[in-house]
N, CA, C and O atoms as a Tinker XYZ file with bonds, in Angstrom:
   160  protein
     1  N      0.842000   -1.199000    0.000000    73     2
     2  CA     0.000000    0.000000    0.000000    64     1     3
     3  C      0.884000    1.259000    0.000000    63     2     4     5
     4  O      0.660000    2.185000   -0.780000    81     3
     5  N      1.881000    1.275000    0.880000    73     3     6
     6  CA     2.773000    2.434000    0.965000    64     5     7
     7  C      3.521000    2.667000   -0.339000    63     6     8     9
     8  O      3.715000    3.808000   -0.759000    81     7
     9  N      3.946000    1.560000   -0.987000    73     7    10
    10  CA     4.675000    1.682000   -2.256000    64     9    11
    11  C      3.790000    2.307000   -3.323000    63    10    12    13
    12  O      4.258000    3.132000   -4.108000    81    11
    13  N      2.519000    1.926000   -3.364000    73    11    14
    14  CA     1.591000    2.458000   -4.364000    64    13    15
    15  C      1.423000    3.963000   -4.202000    63    14    16    17
    16  O      1.412000    4.701000   -5.187000    81    15
    17  N      1.292000    4.415000   -2.958000    73    15    18
    18  CA     1.137000    5.852000   -2.692000    64    17    19
    19  C      2.396000    6.597000   -3.148000    63    18    20    21
    20  O      2.307000    7.656000   -3.769000    81    19
    21  N      3.556000    6.039000   -2.837000    73    19    22
    22  CA     4.818000    6.670000   -3.233000    64    21    23
    23  C      4.924000    6.742000   -4.756000    63    22    24    25
    24  O      5.385000    7.739000   -5.313000    81    23
    25  N      4.483000    5.657000   -5.426000    73    23    26
    26  CA     4.537000    5.608000   -6.892000    64    25    27
    27  C      3.635000    6.681000   -7.494000    63    26    28    29
    28  O      4.038000    7.388000   -8.417000    81    27
    29  N      2.410000    6.803000   -6.971000    73    27    30
    30  CA     1.486000    7.826000   -7.461000    64    29    31
    31  C      2.057000    9.222000   -7.236000    63    30    32    33
    32  O      1.947000   10.091000   -8.101000    81    31
    33  N      2.667000    9.434000   -6.069000    73    31    34
    34  CA     3.251000   10.729000   -5.726000    64    33    35
    35  C      4.368000   11.098000   -6.697000    63    34    36    37
    36  O      4.430000   12.232000   -7.173000    81    35
    37  N      5.251000   10.140000   -6.990000    73    35    38
    38  CA     6.367000   10.411000   -7.903000    64    37    39
    39  C      5.846000   10.663000   -9.322000    63    38    40    41
    40  O      6.406000   11.478000  -10.055000    81    39
    41  N      4.780000    9.968000   -9.704000    73    39    42
    42  CA     4.196000   10.180000  -11.030000    64    41    43
    43  C      3.618000   11.578000  -11.162000    63    42    44    45
    44  O      3.832000   12.245000  -12.174000    81    43
    45  N      2.883000   12.029000  -10.144000    73    43    46
    46  CA     2.297000   13.369000  -10.208000    64    45    47
    47  C      3.398000   14.422000  -10.210000    63    46    48    49
    48  O      3.268000   15.445000  -10.882000    81    47
    49  N      4.473000   14.190000   -9.473000    73    47    50
    50  CA     5.596000   15.126000   -9.468000    64    49    51
    51  C      6.211000   15.214000  -10.859000    63    50    52    53
    52  O      6.533000   16.303000  -11.334000    81    51
    53  N      6.371000   14.069000  -11.505000    73    51    54
    54  CA     6.926000   14.037000  -12.858000    64    53    55
    55  C      6.038000   14.824000  -13.810000    63    54    56    57
    56  O      6.534000   15.618000  -14.608000    81    55
    57  N      4.728000   14.608000  -13.730000    73    55    58
    58  CA     3.799000   15.300000  -14.617000    64    57    59
    59  C      3.822000   16.805000  -14.371000    63    58    60    61
    60  O      3.744000   17.590000  -15.316000    81    59
    61  N      3.929000   17.210000  -13.107000    73    59    62
    62  CA     3.995000   18.642000  -12.791000    64    61    63
    63  C      5.267000   19.252000  -13.359000    63    62    64    65
    64  O      5.237000   20.341000  -13.932000    81    63
    65  N      6.381000   18.552000  -13.200000    73    63    66
    66  CA     7.655000   19.051000  -13.724000    64    65    67
    67  C      7.602000   19.174000  -15.238000    63    66    68    69
    68  O      8.074000   20.161000  -15.802000    81    67
    69  N      7.023000   18.163000  -15.903000    73    67    70
    70  CA     6.906000   18.212000  -17.359000    64    69    71
    71  C      6.002000   19.358000  -17.786000    63    70    72    73
    72  O      6.273000   20.032000  -18.780000    81    71
    73  N      4.932000   19.577000  -17.037000    73    71    74
    74  CA     4.007000   20.665000  -17.349000    64    73    75
    75  C      4.688000   22.020000  -17.230000    63    74    76    77
    76  O      4.523000   22.884000  -18.091000    81    75
    77  N      5.454000   22.202000  -16.162000    73    75    78
    78  CA     6.182000   23.463000  -15.964000    64    77    79
    79  C      7.220000   23.643000  -17.074000    63    78    80    81
    80  O      7.375000   24.736000  -17.618000    81    79
    81  N      7.924000   22.564000  -17.400000    73    79    82
    82  CA     8.965000   22.621000  -18.421000    64    81    83
    83  C      8.375000   22.975000  -19.783000    63    82    84    85
    84  O      8.903000   23.838000  -20.484000    81    83
    85  N      7.284000   22.312000  -20.159000    73    83    86
    86  CA     6.652000   22.595000  -21.450000    64    85    87
    87  C      6.101000   24.016000  -21.474000    63    86    88    89
    88  O      6.093000   24.668000  -22.518000    81    87
    89  N      5.639000   24.496000  -20.310000    73    87    90
    90  CA     5.144000   25.868000  -20.229000    64    89    91
    91  C      6.267000   26.865000  -20.507000    63    90    92    93
    92  O      6.068000   27.831000  -21.242000    81    91
    93  N      7.446000   26.636000  -19.924000    73    91    94
    94  CA     8.585000   27.525000  -20.148000    64    93    95
    95  C      9.038000   27.471000  -21.594000    63    94    96    97
    96  O      9.371000   28.504000  -22.175000    81    95
    97  N      9.056000   26.268000  -22.194000    73    95    98
    98  CA     9.464000   26.116000  -23.595000    64    97    99
    99  C      8.495000   26.876000  -24.497000    63    98   100   101
   100  O      8.921000   27.565000  -25.424000    81    99
   101  N      7.193000   26.753000  -24.232000    73    99   102
   102  CA     6.183000   27.448000  -25.022000    64   101   103
   103  C      6.377000   28.960000  -24.901000    63   102   104   105
   104  O      6.308000   29.677000  -25.899000    81   103
   105  N      6.619000   29.440000  -23.692000    73   103   106
   106  CA     6.831000   30.864000  -23.458000    64   105   107
   107  C      8.069000   31.351000  -24.215000    63   106   108   109
   108  O      8.047000   32.415000  -24.833000    81   107
   109  N      9.134000   30.572000  -24.160000    73   107   110
   110  CA    10.375000   30.913000  -24.852000    64   109   111
   111  C     10.155000   31.014000  -26.361000    63   110   112   113
   112  O     10.596000   31.972000  -26.996000    81   111
   113  N      9.465000   30.013000  -26.934000    73   111   114
   114  CA     9.185000   30.027000  -28.369000    64   113   115
   115  C      8.304000   31.212000  -28.733000    63   114   116   117
   116  O      8.518000   31.849000  -29.765000    81   115
   117  N      7.319000   31.511000  -27.901000    73   115   118
   118  CA     6.414000   32.636000  -28.142000    64   117   119
   119  C      7.193000   33.948000  -28.199000    63   118   120   121
   120  O      6.959000   34.781000  -29.075000    81   119
   121  N      8.122000   34.124000  -27.255000    73   119   122
   122  CA     8.952000   35.344000  -27.219000    64   121   123
   123  C      9.826000   35.419000  -28.468000    63   122   124   125
   124  O      9.968000   36.489000  -29.060000    81   123
   125  N     10.409000   34.295000  -28.871000    73   123   126
   126  CA    11.267000   34.274000  -30.058000    64   125   127
   127  C     10.471000   34.655000  -31.302000    63   126   128   129
   128  O     10.950000   35.422000  -32.137000    81   127
   129  N      9.255000   34.120000  -31.429000    73   127   130
   130  CA     8.407000   34.424000  -32.582000    64   129   131
   131  C      8.046000   35.904000  -32.582000    63   130   132   133
   132  O      8.066000   36.544000  -33.634000    81   131
   133  N      7.719000   36.451000  -31.424000    73   131   134
   134  CA     7.391000   37.874000  -31.317000    64   133   135
   135  C      8.581000   38.731000  -31.719000    63   134   136   137
   136  O      8.415000   39.737000  -32.409000    81   135
   137  N      9.781000   38.345000  -31.296000    73   135   138
   138  CA    10.982000   39.100000  -31.656000    64   137   139
   139  C     11.184000   39.083000  -33.164000    63   138   140   141
   140  O     11.530000   40.104000  -33.759000    81   139
   141  N     10.969000   37.917000  -33.788000    73   139   142
   142  CA    11.125000   37.810000  -35.238000    64   141   143
   143  C     10.107000   38.684000  -35.968000    63   142   144   145
   144  O     10.435000   39.318000  -36.971000    81   143
   145  N      8.871000   38.716000  -35.466000    73   143   146
   146  CA     7.835000   39.536000  -36.080000    64   145   147
   147  C      8.157000   41.022000  -35.932000    63   146   148   149
   148  O      7.909000   41.811000  -36.843000    81   147
   149  N      8.710000   41.397000  -34.778000    73   147   150
   150  CA     9.066000   42.806000  -34.556000    64   149   151
   151  C     10.211000   43.230000  -35.468000    63   150   152   153
   152  O     10.252000   44.369000  -35.934000    81   151
   153  N     11.143000   42.306000  -35.723000    73   151   154
   154  CA    12.265000   42.606000  -36.622000    64   153   155
   155  C     11.745000   42.837000  -38.034000    63   154   156   157
   156  O     12.203000   43.736000  -38.740000    81   155
   157  N     10.772000   42.004000  -38.439000    73   155   158
   158  CA    10.195000   42.169000  -39.773000    64   157   159
   159  C      9.373000   43.456000  -39.818000    63   158   160
   160  O      8.798000   43.785000  -40.855000    81   159
């Protein structure tokens, strides 16, 4: 039982980290695209 709870906890942590990471990547790409549009 304890192992299952730990496994679920680590999975949710992984998903949160991936979500934050993808959010930063999206923000970075958005800024880069805006910079390119401003240059044009």
